[in-house]
Structure formats: C-alpha cells, structure tokens
Amino acid sequence: MKNTAYDLMDLGSLQRWQKTLGGDNRERLDRLARYLPVAIAEELTPRQQQLLHMFYYDGKSVSAIARELSVNKSTVTRTLQRAQDRLRKSLRYAM
C-alpha cells in the first residue's frame, strides 16, 4: 500500500482514504440480504424465529415480548442471543 498523507479535515481526502482501505461494501451487503432469510429459515428453531421477528421486525422490547409470551426477560434475551450466534456462524462463510 502506498504511503500517502491525507488531510482528515478535507472530505475529498477522507473519501480517497476510504477507497484506499477497501471502498464500499455494497457487494457484501447484497450477499447478506440474499442469505439472511435462508439462514433464518434453515438454522433457527421456530421459537428463535418468532422472537427474532418480534424483536427486529415488530420492534418490540424484550420486556414486551416476555410479557406477551409469559416468559422471563432472561429467557427472551438468551433466546435472541443464541439465534444471533447461530446466524453469525452460518453467515460467516457467506460473507
């Protein structure tokens, strides 16, 4: 990599610096958008899918989900964390 000085207060210089470091990540985001629904359907349990949908798509809080499903907040948090971990492991190679 070429050693080039960049003025951090100049927008054009910052954009050149960003391109030097790898440019945009549109391709990775497109791949993620394609593989995420498949990973959710294939890798998660029905309960994990339900909680993920309620939390991210419906925008409900952990407390609201726990109240609605009559479970502890810690159960909701733990289930969401496990779902995120499974998705992260599944999608790591797709990215």
PDB file of C-alpha atoms in Angstrom, residues 9-92:
ATOM      1  CA  MET A   9     -10.422  17.667   7.767  1.00  0.00           C
ATOM      2  CA  ASP A  10     -10.916  17.505   3.988  1.00  0.00           C
ATOM      3  CA  LEU A  11     -13.921  15.468   2.749  1.00  0.00           C
ATOM      4  CA  GLY A  12     -12.304  14.578  -0.582  1.00  0.00           C
ATOM      5  CA  SER A  13      -9.200  13.388   1.203  1.00  0.00           C
ATOM      6  CA  LEU A  14     -11.308  11.249   3.550  1.00  0.00           C
ATOM      7  CA  GLN A  15     -13.127   9.680   0.592  1.00  0.00           C
ATOM      8  CA  ARG A  16      -9.812   8.835  -1.104  1.00  0.00           C
ATOM      9  CA  TRP A  17      -8.601   7.320   2.180  1.00  0.00           C
ATOM     10  CA  GLN A  18     -11.753   5.200   2.445  1.00  0.00           C
ATOM     11  CA  LYS A  19     -11.333   3.910  -1.123  1.00  0.00           C
ATOM     12  CA  THR A  20      -7.717   3.046  -0.368  1.00  0.00           C
ATOM     13  CA  LEU A  21      -8.845   0.923   2.574  1.00  0.00           C
ATOM     14  CA  GLY A  22     -11.267  -1.142   0.543  1.00  0.00           C
ATOM     15  CA  GLY A  23     -14.025   1.008  -0.870  1.00  0.00           C
ATOM     16  CA  ASP A  24     -17.649   0.278  -0.249  1.00  0.00           C
ATOM     17  CA  ASN A  25     -19.153  -2.952   0.961  1.00  0.00           C
ATOM     18  CA  ARG A  26     -22.273  -2.994  -1.221  1.00  0.00           C
ATOM     19  CA  GLU A  27     -21.449  -6.444  -2.591  1.00  0.00           C
ATOM     20  CA  ARG A  28     -21.189  -7.922   0.914  1.00  0.00           C
ATOM     21  CA  LEU A  29     -24.452  -6.267   1.964  1.00  0.00           C
ATOM     22  CA  ASP A  30     -26.226  -7.627  -1.128  1.00  0.00           C
ATOM     23  CA  ARG A  31     -24.930 -11.122  -0.344  1.00  0.00           C
ATOM     24  CA  LEU A  32     -26.095 -10.763   3.260  1.00  0.00           C
ATOM     25  CA  ALA A  33     -29.561  -9.664   2.123  1.00  0.00           C
ATOM     26  CA  ARG A  34     -29.800 -12.783  -0.084  1.00  0.00           C
ATOM     27  CA  TYR A  35     -28.551 -15.283   2.507  1.00  0.00           C
ATOM     28  CA  LEU A  36     -30.125 -13.930   5.704  1.00  0.00           C
ATOM     29  CA  PRO A  37     -33.720 -15.119   5.046  1.00  0.00           C
ATOM     30  CA  VAL A  38     -32.418 -18.553   4.059  1.00  0.00           C
ATOM     31  CA  ALA A  39     -30.249 -18.773   7.172  1.00  0.00           C
ATOM     32  CA  ILE A  40     -33.149 -17.723   9.400  1.00  0.00           C
ATOM     33  CA  ALA A  41     -35.401 -20.403   7.911  1.00  0.00           C
ATOM     34  CA  GLU A  42     -32.813 -23.194   7.918  1.00  0.00           C
ATOM     35  CA  GLU A  43     -30.697 -22.535  11.008  1.00  0.00           C
ATOM     36  CA  LEU A  44     -33.088 -21.240  13.666  1.00  0.00           C
ATOM     37  CA  THR A  45     -35.712 -23.024  15.708  1.00  0.00           C
ATOM     38  CA  PRO A  46     -39.328 -21.872  15.312  1.00  0.00           C
ATOM     39  CA  ARG A  47     -39.122 -20.152  18.734  1.00  0.00           C
ATOM     40  CA  GLN A  48     -35.927 -18.317  17.777  1.00  0.00           C
ATOM     41  CA  GLN A  49     -37.561 -17.223  14.516  1.00  0.00           C
ATOM     42  CA  GLN A  50     -40.607 -15.971  16.412  1.00  0.00           C
ATOM     43  CA  LEU A  51     -38.584 -13.937  18.922  1.00  0.00           C
ATOM     44  CA  LEU A  52     -36.290 -12.549  16.233  1.00  0.00           C
ATOM     45  CA  HIS A  53     -39.325 -11.397  14.239  1.00  0.00           C
ATOM     46  CA  MET A  54     -40.966  -9.808  17.263  1.00  0.00           C
ATOM     47  CA  PHE A  55     -37.780  -8.011  18.298  1.00  0.00           C
ATOM     48  CA  TYR A  56     -36.419  -6.799  14.950  1.00  0.00           C
ATOM     49  CA  TYR A  57     -39.410  -6.622  12.611  1.00  0.00           C
ATOM     50  CA  ASP A  58     -42.163  -5.689  15.043  1.00  0.00           C
ATOM     51  CA  GLY A  59     -39.816  -3.505  17.096  1.00  0.00           C
ATOM     52  CA  LYS A  60     -40.968  -4.880  20.436  1.00  0.00           C
ATOM     53  CA  SER A  61     -38.801  -4.597  23.510  1.00  0.00           C
ATOM     54  CA  VAL A  62     -37.508  -7.604  25.419  1.00  0.00           C
ATOM     55  CA  SER A  63     -39.906  -6.739  28.248  1.00  0.00           C
ATOM     56  CA  ALA A  64     -42.891  -6.543  25.901  1.00  0.00           C
ATOM     57  CA  ILE A  65     -42.025  -9.884  24.297  1.00  0.00           C
ATOM     58  CA  ALA A  66     -41.600 -11.527  27.700  1.00  0.00           C
ATOM     59  CA  ARG A  67     -44.927 -10.158  28.881  1.00  0.00           C
ATOM     60  CA  GLU A  68     -46.736 -11.226  25.689  1.00  0.00           C
ATOM     61  CA  LEU A  69     -45.326 -14.779  25.770  1.00  0.00           C
ATOM     62  CA  SER A  70     -45.485 -15.132  29.567  1.00  0.00           C
ATOM     63  CA  VAL A  71     -41.788 -15.912  29.945  1.00  0.00           C
ATOM     64  CA  ASN A  72     -38.910 -14.286  31.827  1.00  0.00           C
ATOM     65  CA  LYS A  73     -36.987 -11.456  30.229  1.00  0.00           C
ATOM     66  CA  SER A  74     -33.821 -13.519  30.636  1.00  0.00           C
ATOM     67  CA  THR A  75     -35.382 -16.276  28.509  1.00  0.00           C
ATOM     68  CA  VAL A  76     -36.088 -13.797  25.719  1.00  0.00           C
ATOM     69  CA  THR A  77     -32.600 -12.309  25.924  1.00  0.00           C
ATOM     70  CA  ARG A  78     -30.922 -15.726  25.961  1.00  0.00           C
ATOM     71  CA  THR A  79     -33.006 -16.986  23.024  1.00  0.00           C
ATOM     72  CA  LEU A  80     -32.247 -13.879  20.966  1.00  0.00           C
ATOM     73  CA  GLN A  81     -28.536 -14.173  21.758  1.00  0.00           C
ATOM     74  CA  ARG A  82     -28.448 -17.828  20.712  1.00  0.00           C
ATOM     75  CA  ALA A  83     -30.299 -17.006  17.486  1.00  0.00           C
ATOM     76  CA  GLN A  84     -27.837 -14.231  16.685  1.00  0.00           C
ATOM     77  CA  ASP A  85     -24.892 -16.528  17.411  1.00  0.00           C
ATOM     78  CA  ARG A  86     -26.267 -19.231  15.108  1.00  0.00           C
ATOM     79  CA  LEU A  87     -26.846 -16.699  12.325  1.00  0.00           C
ATOM     80  CA  ARG A  88     -23.385 -15.214  12.776  1.00  0.00           C
ATOM     81  CA  LYS A  89     -21.788 -18.670  12.465  1.00  0.00           C
ATOM     82  CA  SER A  90     -23.948 -19.575   9.487  1.00  0.00           C
ATOM     83  CA  LEU A  91     -23.372 -16.329   7.589  1.00  0.00           C
ATOM     84  CA  ARG A  92     -19.665 -16.009   8.369  1.00  0.00           C
TER      85      ARG A  92
END
